[in-house]
GROMACS .gro file of C-alpha atoms in nm:
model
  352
    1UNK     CA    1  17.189  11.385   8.107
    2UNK     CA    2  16.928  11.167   8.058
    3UNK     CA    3  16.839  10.795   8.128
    4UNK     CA    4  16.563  10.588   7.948
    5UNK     CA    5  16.440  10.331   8.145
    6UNK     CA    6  16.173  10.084   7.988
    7UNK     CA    7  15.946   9.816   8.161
    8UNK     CA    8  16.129   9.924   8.517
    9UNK     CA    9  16.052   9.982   8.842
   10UNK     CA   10  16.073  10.218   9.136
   11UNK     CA   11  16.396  10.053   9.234
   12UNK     CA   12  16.541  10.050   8.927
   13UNK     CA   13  16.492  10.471   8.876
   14UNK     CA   14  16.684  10.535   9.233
   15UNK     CA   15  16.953  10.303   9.093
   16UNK     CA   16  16.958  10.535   8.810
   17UNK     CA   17  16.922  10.836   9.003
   18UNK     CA   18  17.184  10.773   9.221
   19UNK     CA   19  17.410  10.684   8.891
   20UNK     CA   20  17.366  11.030   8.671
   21UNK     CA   21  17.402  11.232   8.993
   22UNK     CA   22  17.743  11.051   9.035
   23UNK     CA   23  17.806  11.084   8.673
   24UNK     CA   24  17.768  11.453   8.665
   25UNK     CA   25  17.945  11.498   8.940
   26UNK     CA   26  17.714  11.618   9.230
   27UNK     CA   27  17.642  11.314   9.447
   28UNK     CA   28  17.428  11.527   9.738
   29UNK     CA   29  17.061  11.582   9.757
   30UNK     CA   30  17.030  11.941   9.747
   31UNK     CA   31  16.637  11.985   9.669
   32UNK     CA   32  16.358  12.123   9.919
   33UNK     CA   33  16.059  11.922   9.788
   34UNK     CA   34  15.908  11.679   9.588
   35UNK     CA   35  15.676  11.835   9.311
   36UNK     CA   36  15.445  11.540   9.170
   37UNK     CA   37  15.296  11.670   8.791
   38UNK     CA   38  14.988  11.441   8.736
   39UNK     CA   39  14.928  11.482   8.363
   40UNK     CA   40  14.839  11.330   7.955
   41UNK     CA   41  15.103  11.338   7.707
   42UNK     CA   42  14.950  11.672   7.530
   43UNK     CA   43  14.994  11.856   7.844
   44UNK     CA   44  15.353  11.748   7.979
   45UNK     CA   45  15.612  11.918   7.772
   46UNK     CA   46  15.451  12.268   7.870
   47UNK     CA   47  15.392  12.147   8.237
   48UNK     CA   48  15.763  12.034   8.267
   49UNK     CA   49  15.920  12.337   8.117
   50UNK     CA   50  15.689  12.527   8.390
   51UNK     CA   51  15.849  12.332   8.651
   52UNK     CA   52  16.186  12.319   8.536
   53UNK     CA   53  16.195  12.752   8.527
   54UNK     CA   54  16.038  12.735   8.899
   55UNK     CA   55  16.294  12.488   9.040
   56UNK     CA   56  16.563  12.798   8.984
   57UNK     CA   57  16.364  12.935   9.263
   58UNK     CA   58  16.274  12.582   9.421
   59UNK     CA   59  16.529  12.329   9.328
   60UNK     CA   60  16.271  12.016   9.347
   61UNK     CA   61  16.282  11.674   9.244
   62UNK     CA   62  15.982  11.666   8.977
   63UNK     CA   63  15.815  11.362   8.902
   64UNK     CA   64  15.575  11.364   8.593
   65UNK     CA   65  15.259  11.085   8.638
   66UNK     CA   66  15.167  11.013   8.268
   67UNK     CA   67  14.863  10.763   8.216
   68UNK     CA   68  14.894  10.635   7.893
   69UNK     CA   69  14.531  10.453   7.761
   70UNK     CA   70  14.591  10.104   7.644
   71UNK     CA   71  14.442  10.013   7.277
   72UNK     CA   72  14.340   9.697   7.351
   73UNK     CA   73  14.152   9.479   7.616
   74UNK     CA   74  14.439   9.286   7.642
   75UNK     CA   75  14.697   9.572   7.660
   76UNK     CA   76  14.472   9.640   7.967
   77UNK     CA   77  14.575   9.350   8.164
   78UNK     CA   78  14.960   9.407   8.098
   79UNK     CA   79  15.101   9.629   8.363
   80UNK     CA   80  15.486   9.856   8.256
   81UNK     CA   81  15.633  10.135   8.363
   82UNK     CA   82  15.854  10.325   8.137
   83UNK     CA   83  16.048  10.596   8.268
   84UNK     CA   84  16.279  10.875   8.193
   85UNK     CA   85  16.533  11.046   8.404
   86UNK     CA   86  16.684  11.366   8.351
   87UNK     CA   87  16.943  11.494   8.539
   88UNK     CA   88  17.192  11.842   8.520
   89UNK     CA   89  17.105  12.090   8.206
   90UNK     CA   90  16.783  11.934   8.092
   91UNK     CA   91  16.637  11.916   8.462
   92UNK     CA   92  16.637  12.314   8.558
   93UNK     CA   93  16.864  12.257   8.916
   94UNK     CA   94  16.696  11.934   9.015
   95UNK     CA   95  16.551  11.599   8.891
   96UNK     CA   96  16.328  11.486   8.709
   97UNK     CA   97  16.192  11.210   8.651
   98UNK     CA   98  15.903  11.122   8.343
   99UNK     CA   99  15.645  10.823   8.476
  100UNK     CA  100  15.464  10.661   8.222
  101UNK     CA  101  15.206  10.366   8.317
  102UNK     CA  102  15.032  10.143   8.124
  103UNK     CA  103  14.773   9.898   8.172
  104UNK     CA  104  14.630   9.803   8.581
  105UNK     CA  105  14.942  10.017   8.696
  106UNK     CA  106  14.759  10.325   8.578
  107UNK     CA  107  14.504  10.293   8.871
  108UNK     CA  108  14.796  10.238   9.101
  109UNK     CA  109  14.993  10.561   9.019
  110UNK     CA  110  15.037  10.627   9.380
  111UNK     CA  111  15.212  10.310   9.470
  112UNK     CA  112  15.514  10.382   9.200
  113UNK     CA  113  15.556  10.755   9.277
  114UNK     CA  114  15.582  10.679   9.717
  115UNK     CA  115  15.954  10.482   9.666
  116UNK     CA  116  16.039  10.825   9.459
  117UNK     CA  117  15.961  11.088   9.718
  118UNK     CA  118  16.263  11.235   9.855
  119UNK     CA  119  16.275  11.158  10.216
  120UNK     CA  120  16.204  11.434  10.508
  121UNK     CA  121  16.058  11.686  10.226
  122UNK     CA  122  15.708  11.842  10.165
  123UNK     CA  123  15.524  11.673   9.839
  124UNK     CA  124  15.299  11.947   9.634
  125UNK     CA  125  15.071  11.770   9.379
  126UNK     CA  126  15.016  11.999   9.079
  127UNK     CA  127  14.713  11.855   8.781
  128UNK     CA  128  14.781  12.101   8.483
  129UNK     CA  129  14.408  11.982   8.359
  130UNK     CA  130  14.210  11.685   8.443
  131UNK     CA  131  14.210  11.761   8.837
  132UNK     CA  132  14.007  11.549   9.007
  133UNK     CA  133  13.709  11.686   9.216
  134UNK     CA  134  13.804  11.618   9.550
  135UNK     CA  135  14.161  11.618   9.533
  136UNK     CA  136  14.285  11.540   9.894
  137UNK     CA  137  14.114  11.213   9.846
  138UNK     CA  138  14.272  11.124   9.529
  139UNK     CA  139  14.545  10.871   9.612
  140UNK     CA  140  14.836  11.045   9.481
  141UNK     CA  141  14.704  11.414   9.633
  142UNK     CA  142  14.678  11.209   9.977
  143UNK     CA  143  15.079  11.212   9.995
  144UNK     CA  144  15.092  11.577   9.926
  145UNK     CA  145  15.057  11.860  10.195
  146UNK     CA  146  15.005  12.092   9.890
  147UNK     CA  147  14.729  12.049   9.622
  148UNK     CA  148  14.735  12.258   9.324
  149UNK     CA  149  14.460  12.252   9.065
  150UNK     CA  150  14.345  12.477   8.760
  151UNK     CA  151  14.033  12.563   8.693
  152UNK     CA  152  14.092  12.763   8.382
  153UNK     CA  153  14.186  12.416   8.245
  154UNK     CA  154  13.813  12.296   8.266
  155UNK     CA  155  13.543  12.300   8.051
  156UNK     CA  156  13.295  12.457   8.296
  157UNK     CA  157  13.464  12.658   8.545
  158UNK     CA  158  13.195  12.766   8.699
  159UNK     CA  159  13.056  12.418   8.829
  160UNK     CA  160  13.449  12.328   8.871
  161UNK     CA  161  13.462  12.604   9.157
  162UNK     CA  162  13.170  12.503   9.306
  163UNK     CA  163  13.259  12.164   9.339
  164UNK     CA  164  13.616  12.280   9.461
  165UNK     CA  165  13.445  12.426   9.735
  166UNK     CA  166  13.218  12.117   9.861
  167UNK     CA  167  13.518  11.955   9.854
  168UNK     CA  168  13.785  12.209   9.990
  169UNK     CA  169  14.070  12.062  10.253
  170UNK     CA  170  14.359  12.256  10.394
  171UNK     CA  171  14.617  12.281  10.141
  172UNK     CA  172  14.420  12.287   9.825
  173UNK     CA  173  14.453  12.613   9.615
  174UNK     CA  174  14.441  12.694   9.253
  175UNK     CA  175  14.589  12.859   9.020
  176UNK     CA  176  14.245  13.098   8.910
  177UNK     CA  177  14.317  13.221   9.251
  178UNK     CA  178  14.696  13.261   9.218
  179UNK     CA  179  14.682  13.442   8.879
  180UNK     CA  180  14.474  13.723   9.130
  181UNK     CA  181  14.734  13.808   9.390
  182UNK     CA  182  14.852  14.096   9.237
  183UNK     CA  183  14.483  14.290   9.193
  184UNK     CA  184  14.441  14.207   9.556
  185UNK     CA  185  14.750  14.380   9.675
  186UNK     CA  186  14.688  14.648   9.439
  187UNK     CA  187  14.284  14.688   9.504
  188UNK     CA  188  14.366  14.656   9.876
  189UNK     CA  189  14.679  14.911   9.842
  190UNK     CA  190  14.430  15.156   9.674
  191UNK     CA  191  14.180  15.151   9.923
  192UNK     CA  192  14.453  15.217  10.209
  193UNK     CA  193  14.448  15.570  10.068
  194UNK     CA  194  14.118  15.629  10.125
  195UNK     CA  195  13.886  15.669  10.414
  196UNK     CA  196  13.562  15.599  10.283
  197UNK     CA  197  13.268  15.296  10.273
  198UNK     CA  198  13.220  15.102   9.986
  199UNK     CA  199  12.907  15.007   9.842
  200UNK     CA  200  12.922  14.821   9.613
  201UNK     CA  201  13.158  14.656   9.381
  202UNK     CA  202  13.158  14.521   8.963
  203UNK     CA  203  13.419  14.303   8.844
  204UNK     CA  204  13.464  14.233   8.470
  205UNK     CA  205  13.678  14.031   8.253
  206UNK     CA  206  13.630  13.729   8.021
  207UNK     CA  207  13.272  13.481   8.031
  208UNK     CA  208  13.441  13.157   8.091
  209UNK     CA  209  13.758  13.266   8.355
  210UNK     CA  210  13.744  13.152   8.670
  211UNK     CA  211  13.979  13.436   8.836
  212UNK     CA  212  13.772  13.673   8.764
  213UNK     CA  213  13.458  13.479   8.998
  214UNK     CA  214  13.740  13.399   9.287
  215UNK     CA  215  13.827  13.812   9.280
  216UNK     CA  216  13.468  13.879   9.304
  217UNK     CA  217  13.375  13.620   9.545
  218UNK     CA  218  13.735  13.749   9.731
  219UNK     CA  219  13.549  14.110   9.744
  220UNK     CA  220  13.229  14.018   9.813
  221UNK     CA  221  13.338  13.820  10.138
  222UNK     CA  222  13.579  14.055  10.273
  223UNK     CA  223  13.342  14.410  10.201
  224UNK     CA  224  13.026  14.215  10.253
  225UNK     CA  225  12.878  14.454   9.978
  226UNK     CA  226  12.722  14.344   9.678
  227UNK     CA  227  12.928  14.291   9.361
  228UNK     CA  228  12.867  14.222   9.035
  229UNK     CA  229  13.011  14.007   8.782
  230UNK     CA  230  13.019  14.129   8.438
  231UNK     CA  231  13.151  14.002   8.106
  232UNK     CA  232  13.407  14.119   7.890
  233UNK     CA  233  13.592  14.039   7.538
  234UNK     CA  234  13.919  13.990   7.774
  235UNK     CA  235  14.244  13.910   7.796
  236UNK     CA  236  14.153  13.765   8.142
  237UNK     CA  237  14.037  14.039   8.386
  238UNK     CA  238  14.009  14.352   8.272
  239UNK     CA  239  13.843  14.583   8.557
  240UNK     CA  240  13.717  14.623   8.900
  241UNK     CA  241  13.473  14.921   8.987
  242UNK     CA  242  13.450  15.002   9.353
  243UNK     CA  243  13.148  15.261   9.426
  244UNK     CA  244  13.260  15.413   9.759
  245UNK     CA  245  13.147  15.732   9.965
  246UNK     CA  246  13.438  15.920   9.845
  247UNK     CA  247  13.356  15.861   9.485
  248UNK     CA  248  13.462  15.561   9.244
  249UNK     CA  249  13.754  15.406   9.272
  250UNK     CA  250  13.868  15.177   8.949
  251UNK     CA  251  14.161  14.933   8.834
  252UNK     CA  252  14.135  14.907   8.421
  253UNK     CA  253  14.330  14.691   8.246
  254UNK     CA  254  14.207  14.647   7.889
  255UNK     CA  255  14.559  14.524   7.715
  256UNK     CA  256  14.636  14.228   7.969
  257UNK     CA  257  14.943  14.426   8.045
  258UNK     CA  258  14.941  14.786   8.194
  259UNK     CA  259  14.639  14.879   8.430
  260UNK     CA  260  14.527  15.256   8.525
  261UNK     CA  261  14.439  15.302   8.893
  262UNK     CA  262  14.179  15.581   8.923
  263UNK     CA  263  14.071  15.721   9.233
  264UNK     CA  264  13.850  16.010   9.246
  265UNK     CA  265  14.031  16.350   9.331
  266UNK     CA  266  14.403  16.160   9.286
  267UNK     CA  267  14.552  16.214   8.921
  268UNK     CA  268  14.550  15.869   8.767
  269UNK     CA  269  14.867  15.622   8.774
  270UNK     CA  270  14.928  15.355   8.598
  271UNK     CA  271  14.998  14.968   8.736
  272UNK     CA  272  15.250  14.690   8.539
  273UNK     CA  273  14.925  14.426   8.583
  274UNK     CA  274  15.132  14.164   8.344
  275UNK     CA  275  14.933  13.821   8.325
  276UNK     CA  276  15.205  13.566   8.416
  277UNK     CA  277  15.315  13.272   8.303
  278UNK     CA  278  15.262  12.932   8.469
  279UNK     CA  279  15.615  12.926   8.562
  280UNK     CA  280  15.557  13.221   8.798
  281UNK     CA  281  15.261  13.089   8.969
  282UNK     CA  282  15.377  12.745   9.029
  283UNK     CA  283  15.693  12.931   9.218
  284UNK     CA  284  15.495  13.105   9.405
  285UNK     CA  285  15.287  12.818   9.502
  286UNK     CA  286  15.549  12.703   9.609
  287UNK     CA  287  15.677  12.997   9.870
  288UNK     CA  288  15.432  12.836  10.093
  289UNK     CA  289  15.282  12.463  10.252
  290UNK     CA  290  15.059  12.581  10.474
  291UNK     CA  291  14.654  12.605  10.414
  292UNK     CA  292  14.516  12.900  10.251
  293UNK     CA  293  14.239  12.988  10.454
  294UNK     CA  294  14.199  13.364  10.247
  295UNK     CA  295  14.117  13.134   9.937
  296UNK     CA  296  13.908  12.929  10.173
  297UNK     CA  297  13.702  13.154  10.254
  298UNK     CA  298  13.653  13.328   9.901
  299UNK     CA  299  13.570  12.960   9.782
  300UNK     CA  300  13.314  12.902  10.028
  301UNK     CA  301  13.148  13.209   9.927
  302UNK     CA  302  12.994  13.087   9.615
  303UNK     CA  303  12.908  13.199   9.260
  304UNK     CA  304  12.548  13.169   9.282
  305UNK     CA  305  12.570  13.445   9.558
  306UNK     CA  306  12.730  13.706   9.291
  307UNK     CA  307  12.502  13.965   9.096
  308UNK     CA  308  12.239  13.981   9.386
  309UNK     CA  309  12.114  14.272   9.540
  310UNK     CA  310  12.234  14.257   9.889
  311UNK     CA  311  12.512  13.967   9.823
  312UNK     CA  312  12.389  13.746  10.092
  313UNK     CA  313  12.252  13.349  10.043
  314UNK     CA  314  11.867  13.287  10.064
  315UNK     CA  315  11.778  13.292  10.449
  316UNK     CA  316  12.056  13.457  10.540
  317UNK     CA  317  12.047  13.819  10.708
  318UNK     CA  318  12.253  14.102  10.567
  319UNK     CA  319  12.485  14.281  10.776
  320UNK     CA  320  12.540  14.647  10.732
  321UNK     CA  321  12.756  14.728  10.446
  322UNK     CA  322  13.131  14.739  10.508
  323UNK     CA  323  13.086  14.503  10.842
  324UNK     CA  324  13.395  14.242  10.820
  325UNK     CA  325  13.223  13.872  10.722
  326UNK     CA  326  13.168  13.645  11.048
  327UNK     CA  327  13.210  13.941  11.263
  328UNK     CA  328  13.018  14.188  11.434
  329UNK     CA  329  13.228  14.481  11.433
  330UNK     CA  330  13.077  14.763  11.208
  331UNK     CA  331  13.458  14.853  11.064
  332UNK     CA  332  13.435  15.057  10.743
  333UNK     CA  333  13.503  14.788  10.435
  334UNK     CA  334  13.823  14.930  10.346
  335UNK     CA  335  13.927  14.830  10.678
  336UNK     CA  336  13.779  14.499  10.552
  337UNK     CA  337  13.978  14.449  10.238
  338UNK     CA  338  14.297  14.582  10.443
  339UNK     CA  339  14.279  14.274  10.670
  340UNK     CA  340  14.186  14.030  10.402
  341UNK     CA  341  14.569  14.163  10.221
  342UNK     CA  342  14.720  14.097  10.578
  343UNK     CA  343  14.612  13.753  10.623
  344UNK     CA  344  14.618  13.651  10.254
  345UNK     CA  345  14.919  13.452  10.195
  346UNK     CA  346  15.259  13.619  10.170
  347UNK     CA  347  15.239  13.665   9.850
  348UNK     CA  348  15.444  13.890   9.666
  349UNK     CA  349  15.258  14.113   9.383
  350UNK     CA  350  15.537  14.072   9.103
  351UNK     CA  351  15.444  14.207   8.819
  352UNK     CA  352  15.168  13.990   8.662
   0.00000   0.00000   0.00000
């Protein structure tokens, strides 16, 4: 079902809400959250069907923000608000509802999506591209206890991450970092059967992908060994070499698809490593409100402090290799990178 709305207002979309649920027949509120999709008109069709195949798993009511530019200095002045709700078939097993602002109401975005919220539920703020660099202090991601960004989305990733981490708050994550989970079960799973140091680490995969800098900077913080960051022709990561005292340990995935785990003395096996669609890691964004302080910490690392010889940041003292970061326990680093899986978030490593 759906409901076209033009020059409206907050009030008028819960009328019309309230209507299509009646019309279809299921008058209660049965959704868990609010999922706020901040967006341009190229990008929302794919963002919406994303968020339509996660609300099977998290039935949500989805607003889409869509700031259209006005022409015209005078088309500047004139505030509307066109909307579009969908309801039943066309809305996964929630609502939706498609925000589109024109003229002085486009700075005010926040103001028309607070009467939408569903009362008593967590908000999660998703920007598909165009996130903004400090995104708890962006009016619309200061009603959300969940911030979701992409860096893969920007031109320079690089300087995206490091501004992500300047700017990190509790309950801002990304999706470079969620694309990941599964090769940090799996590198963590492989070192479990192990007992050995490890000394140093490469990571390689695509020039401009910002996943493969939040594994390394992941490794490098847990480990505390140095790792390098090498390039590759792709899809997305494609390896991670782990130099330890029992010999090399390595996770190749050249098709984007199936990866071979190799661990010296162990035949080789090999790992469903699918790269996932955005569906997937919005859901499992979703599994969980609280701060990530696992992707905290690999933010905070930085990129500049990749590819150096010992890994640490000018001034700074190394500690021995395989010593837990902020500690001064001298655990072995698998012990490390064991840890780092326990206290990442729970996660589960589907296949990517």
């Amino acid at each position: 079902m759906k409901i076209d709305l033009t020059d409206s207002t907050a009030s008028k979309i819960n009328k019309a809400l309230v209507r299509g649920r009646r019309a279809i027949g299921t008058p209660a509120v049965g959704m868990v959250l609010t999922l706020v999709i901040v967006t341009d008109e190229e990008n929302a069709y794919d963002a919406l069907k994303a968020a339509n195949e996660a609300s099977r798993e998290h039935p949500s009511r989805t607003l889409v923000v869509i700031r259209r530019v006005s022409r015209s200095p005078r088309d500047r002045t004139k505030s509307r608000l066109d909307a579009e709700v969908r309801l039943g078939v066309e809305a996964g097993t929630g609502e939706t509802v498609v925000l589109r602002l024109y003229g002085e109401v486009v700075d005010h975005a926040d103001s028309v999506v607070l009467p939408l919220l569903l009362p008593d539920a967590p908000v999660v703020v998703w920007w598909p591209v165009n996130s903004p660099l400090d995104p708890a202090k962006d009016p619309l991601g200061a009603l959300a206890q969940r911030r979701v960004t992409d860096t893969y989305s920007a031109e320079t990733p690089v300087r995206e991450l490091n501004a992500r981490a300047d700017a990190y708050a509790p309950g801002d994550t990304d999706l470079s970092w969620t694309r990941i989970t599964p090769w940090r079960s799996m590198l963590a799973a492989a070192l479990d059967q192990v007992v050995c140091d490890v000394s140093a680490v490469e990571v390689e995969g695509e020039e401009f992908n910002p996943s493969c800098e939040l594994l390394a900077m992941w490794l490098a913080d847990r480990l505390n060994v140095p790792v390098k960051r090498s390039q590759s022709a792709g899809p997305g990561l494609t390896a991670v070499r782990m130099e330890t005292t029992c010999g090399p340990i390595v996770l190749d995935r050249a098709d984007g698809s199936l990866a071979t785990l190799s661990i010296d003395g162990q035949p080789d096996r090999a790992v469903a490593l699918k790269r996932r669609e955005t569906s997937e890691l919005i859901a499992e964004e979703l599994r969980r409100l609280d701060p990530d302080d696992t992707y905290a910490s690999a933010l905070r690392y930085g990129v500049d402090r990749l590819n150096t010889s010992s890994g640490e940041a000018p001034g700074e003292t190394q500690a021995p290799a395989g010593t837990a970061v902020g500690t001064d326990a001298k655990a072995p680093a698998k012990k490390a990178a064991t840890k780092a899986a326990a206290s990442a978030p729970a996660k589960k490593a589907a296949s990517k």
